[in-house]
C-alpha atoms as a PDB file:
ATOM      1  CA  MET A   1      -4.245  11.865   0.562  1.00  0.00           C
ATOM      2  CA  GLU A   2      -4.847   8.406   1.970  1.00  0.00           C
ATOM      3  CA  VAL A   3      -5.666   5.596  -0.489  1.00  0.00           C
ATOM      4  CA  LEU A   4      -8.965   4.811   1.260  1.00  0.00           C
ATOM      5  CA  GLN A   5     -10.111   8.406   0.753  1.00  0.00           C
ATOM      6  CA  LEU A   6      -9.085   8.316  -2.920  1.00  0.00           C
ATOM      7  CA  VAL A   7     -11.055   5.094  -3.461  1.00  0.00           C
ATOM      8  CA  LYS A   8     -14.116   6.451  -1.682  1.00  0.00           C
ATOM      9  CA  SER A   9     -13.943   9.674  -3.710  1.00  0.00           C
ATOM     10  CA  ARG A  10     -13.670   7.743  -6.967  1.00  0.00           C
ATOM     11  CA  LEU A  11     -16.648   5.564  -5.997  1.00  0.00           C
ATOM     12  CA  GLY A  12     -18.697   8.503  -4.691  1.00  0.00           C
ATOM     13  CA  ILE A  13     -18.890   7.032  -1.179  1.00  0.00           C
ATOM     14  CA  SER A  14     -19.055   9.573   1.643  1.00  0.00           C
ATOM     15  CA  SER A  15     -20.072   7.386   4.594  1.00  0.00           C
ATOM     16  CA  SER A  16     -17.837   4.988   6.501  1.00  0.00           C
ATOM     17  CA  VAL A  17     -20.186   1.992   6.096  1.00  0.00           C
ATOM     18  CA  ARG A  18     -17.920   0.240   3.555  1.00  0.00           C
ATOM     19  CA  ASP A  19     -14.583   1.290   5.069  1.00  0.00           C
ATOM     20  CA  ALA A  20     -13.753  -2.150   6.499  1.00  0.00           C
ATOM     21  CA  TYR A  21     -14.492  -3.863   3.173  1.00  0.00           C
ATOM     22  CA  LEU A  22     -12.572  -1.282   1.137  1.00  0.00           C
ATOM     23  CA  THR A  23      -9.639  -1.450   3.567  1.00  0.00           C
ATOM     24  CA  ALA A  24      -9.544  -5.241   3.164  1.00  0.00           C
ATOM     25  CA  ILE A  25      -9.389  -4.816  -0.628  1.00  0.00           C
ATOM     26  CA  ILE A  26      -6.633  -2.190  -0.262  1.00  0.00           C
ATOM     27  CA  ASP A  27      -4.633  -4.506   2.012  1.00  0.00           C
ATOM     28  CA  GLY A  28      -5.118  -7.403  -0.417  1.00  0.00           C
ATOM     29  CA  VAL A  29      -3.967  -5.341  -3.397  1.00  0.00           C
ATOM     30  CA  MET A  30      -0.935  -4.058  -1.475  1.00  0.00           C
ATOM     31  CA  MET A  31      -0.022  -7.629  -0.467  1.00  0.00           C
ATOM     32  CA  GLU A  32      -0.468  -8.858  -4.043  1.00  0.00           C
ATOM     33  CA  LEU A  33       1.748  -6.086  -5.425  1.00  0.00           C
ATOM     34  CA  SER A  34       4.385  -6.813  -2.798  1.00  0.00           C
ATOM     35  CA  ASP A  35       4.301 -10.619  -2.605  1.00  0.00           C
ATOM     36  CA  GLU A  36       3.416 -11.582  -6.173  1.00  0.00           C
ATOM     37  CA  LYS A  37       4.788  -8.684  -8.210  1.00  0.00           C
ATOM     38  CA  GLY A  38       7.679  -7.796  -5.899  1.00  0.00           C
ATOM     39  CA  LEU A  39       6.849  -4.088  -5.989  1.00  0.00           C
ATOM     40  CA  VAL A  40       7.934  -1.870  -3.149  1.00  0.00           C
ATOM     41  CA  LEU A  41       5.669   1.163  -3.396  1.00  0.00           C
ATOM     42  CA  ASP A  42       6.045   4.474  -1.590  1.00  0.00           C
ATOM     43  CA  ASN A  43       2.899   5.452   0.339  1.00  0.00           C
ATOM     44  CA  ASN A  44       3.893   9.117  -0.007  1.00  0.00           C
ATOM     45  CA  ASN A  45       4.177   8.962  -3.820  1.00  0.00           C
ATOM     46  CA  SER A  46       0.969  10.306  -5.377  1.00  0.00           C
ATOM     47  CA  TYR A  47       1.474   8.275  -8.581  1.00  0.00           C
ATOM     48  CA  HIS A  48       1.700   5.067  -6.518  1.00  0.00           C
ATOM     49  CA  GLN A  49      -1.349   6.074  -4.459  1.00  0.00           C
ATOM     50  CA  GLN A  50      -3.356   6.808  -7.600  1.00  0.00           C
ATOM     51  CA  PHE A  51      -2.450   3.460  -9.171  1.00  0.00           C
ATOM     52  CA  ILE A  52      -3.418   1.583  -6.000  1.00  0.00           C
ATOM     53  CA  SER A  53      -6.706   3.477  -5.714  1.00  0.00           C
ATOM     54  CA  ASP A  54      -7.551   2.796  -9.382  1.00  0.00           C
ATOM     55  CA  TYR A  55      -6.672  -0.895  -8.971  1.00  0.00           C
ATOM     56  CA  VAL A  56      -8.733  -1.168  -5.770  1.00  0.00           C
ATOM     57  CA  THR A  57     -11.670   0.632  -7.400  1.00  0.00           C
ATOM     58  CA  TRP A  58     -11.568  -1.790 -10.333  1.00  0.00           C
ATOM     59  CA  ARG A  59     -11.429  -4.744  -7.913  1.00  0.00           C
ATOM     60  CA  TYR A  60     -14.392  -3.382  -5.957  1.00  0.00           C
ATOM     61  CA  GLN A  61     -16.488  -2.719  -9.056  1.00  0.00           C
ATOM     62  CA  ASN A  62     -15.654  -6.087 -10.648  1.00  0.00           C
ATOM     63  CA  ARG A  63     -15.747  -8.349  -7.604  1.00  0.00           C
ATOM     64  CA  ASP A  64     -18.311 -10.705  -9.172  1.00  0.00           C
ATOM     65  CA  SER A  65     -16.886 -10.842 -12.690  1.00  0.00           C
ATOM     66  CA  GLU A  66     -14.058 -12.909 -14.076  1.00  0.00           C
ATOM     67  CA  GLY A  67     -12.915 -10.315 -16.597  1.00  0.00           C
ATOM     68  CA  ALA A  68      -9.249  -9.544 -17.112  1.00  0.00           C
ATOM     69  CA  MET A  69      -7.578  -6.468 -15.701  1.00  0.00           C
ATOM     70  CA  PRO A  70      -8.161  -3.466 -17.998  1.00  0.00           C
ATOM     71  CA  ARG A  71      -5.299  -2.658 -20.356  1.00  0.00           C
ATOM     72  CA  HIS A  72      -4.672   0.761 -18.800  1.00  0.00           C
ATOM     73  CA  LEU A  73      -4.061  -0.885 -15.410  1.00  0.00           C
ATOM     74  CA  GLN A  74      -1.902  -3.591 -17.009  1.00  0.00           C
ATOM     75  CA  PHE A  75       0.250  -0.973 -18.741  1.00  0.00           C
ATOM     76  CA  ARG A  76       0.583   1.118 -15.584  1.00  0.00           C
ATOM     77  CA  LEU A  77       1.497  -1.944 -13.505  1.00  0.00           C
ATOM     78  CA  HIS A  78       4.110  -3.016 -16.030  1.00  0.00           C
ATOM     79  CA  ASN A  79       5.528   0.527 -16.099  1.00  0.00           C
ATOM     80  CA  LEU A  80       5.707   0.561 -12.301  1.00  0.00           C
ATOM     81  CA  ILE A  81       7.553  -2.746 -12.335  1.00  0.00           C
ATOM     82  CA  ILE A  82      10.032  -1.368 -14.859  1.00  0.00           C
ATOM     83  CA  HIS A  83      10.506   2.083 -13.320  1.00  0.00           C
ATOM     84  CA  VAL A  84      10.243   1.296  -9.621  1.00  0.00           C
ATOM     85  CA  GLY A  85      11.877  -2.067  -9.997  1.00  0.00           C
ATOM     86  CA  SER A  86      10.558  -5.282  -8.734  1.00  0.00           C
ATOM     87  CA  ALA A  87      12.506  -7.073  -6.063  1.00  0.00           C
ATOM     88  CA  ASN A  88      12.262 -10.522  -4.586  1.00  0.00           C
ATOM     89  CA  LEU A  89       9.847 -12.013  -7.087  1.00  0.00           C
ATOM     90  CA  ARG A  90       8.348 -15.329  -6.046  1.00  0.00           C
ATOM     91  CA  VAL A  91      10.021 -18.041  -8.094  1.00  0.00           C
ATOM     92  CA  ASP A  92       9.112 -21.696  -7.594  1.00  0.00           C
ATOM     93  CA  THR A  93      10.797 -23.165 -10.672  1.00  0.00           C
ATOM     94  CA  ILE A  94      13.454 -22.368 -13.242  1.00  0.00           C
ATOM     95  CA  SER A  95      12.902 -24.045 -16.583  1.00  0.00           C
ATOM     96  CA  ASN A  96      15.278 -24.195 -19.557  1.00  0.00           C
ATOM     97  CA  VAL A  97      13.350 -23.792 -22.815  1.00  0.00           C
ATOM     98  CA  ASP A  98      14.024 -23.236 -26.504  1.00  0.00           C
ATOM     99  CA  VAL A  99      10.776 -21.311 -26.978  1.00  0.00           C
ATOM    100  CA  LEU A 100       8.694 -19.426 -24.417  1.00  0.00           C
ATOM    101  CA  PRO A 101       5.516 -21.395 -23.645  1.00  0.00           C
ATOM    102  CA  VAL A 102       2.081 -20.310 -24.811  1.00  0.00           C
ATOM    103  CA  THR A 103       0.665 -21.089 -21.361  1.00  0.00           C
ATOM    104  CA  PRO A 104       3.379 -20.165 -18.837  1.00  0.00           C
ATOM    105  CA  ASP A 105       3.386 -21.071 -15.151  1.00  0.00           C
ATOM    106  CA  GLN A 106       2.943 -18.035 -12.927  1.00  0.00           C
ATOM    107  CA  TYR A 107       5.977 -18.521 -10.664  1.00  0.00           C
ATOM    108  CA  THR A 108       8.407 -19.963 -13.194  1.00  0.00           C
ATOM    109  CA  VAL A 109      11.502 -18.278 -14.598  1.00  0.00           C
ATOM    110  CA  TYR A 110      12.175 -19.472 -18.135  1.00  0.00           C
ATOM    111  CA  ASN A 111      15.802 -19.567 -19.276  1.00  0.00           C
ATOM    112  CA  LEU A 112      15.577 -19.064 -23.022  1.00  0.00           C
ATOM    113  CA  SER A 113      18.338 -21.106 -24.657  1.00  0.00           C
ATOM    114  CA  THR A 114      18.387 -18.997 -27.841  1.00  0.00           C
ATOM    115  CA  ASP A 115      19.610 -15.834 -26.106  1.00  0.00           C
ATOM    116  CA  GLY A 116      20.325 -16.909 -22.513  1.00  0.00           C
ATOM    117  CA  SER A 117      17.765 -14.484 -21.078  1.00  0.00           C
ATOM    118  CA  TYR A 118      15.673 -15.229 -17.998  1.00  0.00           C
ATOM    119  CA  GLN A 119      12.024 -14.307 -18.443  1.00  0.00           C
ATOM    120  CA  MET A 120       8.829 -14.445 -16.407  1.00  0.00           C
ATOM    121  CA  TYR A 121       5.268 -13.900 -17.501  1.00  0.00           C
ATOM    122  CA  ILE A 122       4.244 -10.920 -15.358  1.00  0.00           C
ATOM    123  CA  ASN A 123       0.992  -9.035 -15.806  1.00  0.00           C
ATOM    124  CA  SER A 124       0.241 -10.708 -19.151  1.00  0.00           C
ATOM    125  CA  GLN A 125       3.630  -9.753 -20.615  1.00  0.00           C
ATOM    126  CA  TRP A 126       6.976 -11.486 -20.924  1.00  0.00           C
ATOM    127  CA  THR A 127       9.454  -9.629 -18.717  1.00  0.00           C
ATOM    128  CA  VAL A 128      13.222 -10.058 -18.457  1.00  0.00           C
ATOM    129  CA  VAL A 129      14.355 -10.864 -14.903  1.00  0.00           C
ATOM    130  CA  GLU A 130      17.706 -11.403 -13.237  1.00  0.00           C
ATOM    131  CA  LEU A 131      19.029 -12.951 -10.043  1.00  0.00           C
ATOM    132  CA  VAL A 132      20.708 -10.301  -7.870  1.00  0.00           C
ATOM    133  CA  SER A 133      22.093 -11.175  -4.439  1.00  0.00           C
ATOM    134  CA  GLY A 134      19.822 -14.195  -4.206  1.00  0.00           C
ATOM    135  CA  GLN A 135      16.650 -12.306  -5.189  1.00  0.00           C
ATOM    136  CA  TRP A 136      14.852 -12.375  -8.525  1.00  0.00           C
ATOM    137  CA  ARG A 137      14.218  -8.881  -9.856  1.00  0.00           C
ATOM    138  CA  VAL A 138      12.782  -7.326 -12.980  1.00  0.00           C
ATOM    139  CA  THR A 139      15.625  -5.996 -15.113  1.00  0.00           C
ATOM    140  CA  THR A 140      15.348  -2.222 -15.129  1.00  0.00           C
ATOM    141  CA  SER A 141      18.139  -1.339 -17.538  1.00  0.00           C
END
């Protein structure tokens, strides 16, 4: 089933009046997941479709609020990043630190001097990343 139809079903919308708006939200979410999170999702995978539709539905229903993403979506996004793998993360800076910062920069990889790991703050969680063939990726092993 197409993501737009899943979103409309979840919202109880049967007309096409909001299709353009919902499609714009879907496109924005897909671009965010690809460009910011580095996720390459399969449009034919029902788990991926369901996550996108739930994320889009939350965006639609919370368009005027500044609340954080619900924990269930955060956990599912983090699991997707781990299981699907995240490739070509946007990295603007690499910073050597002794302790991970309380307020991290979004596009910064932190090289932790105590263990030599590279970590990014992704989806409200510290995540180990690595540089593979010139691209930053979430470590999946």
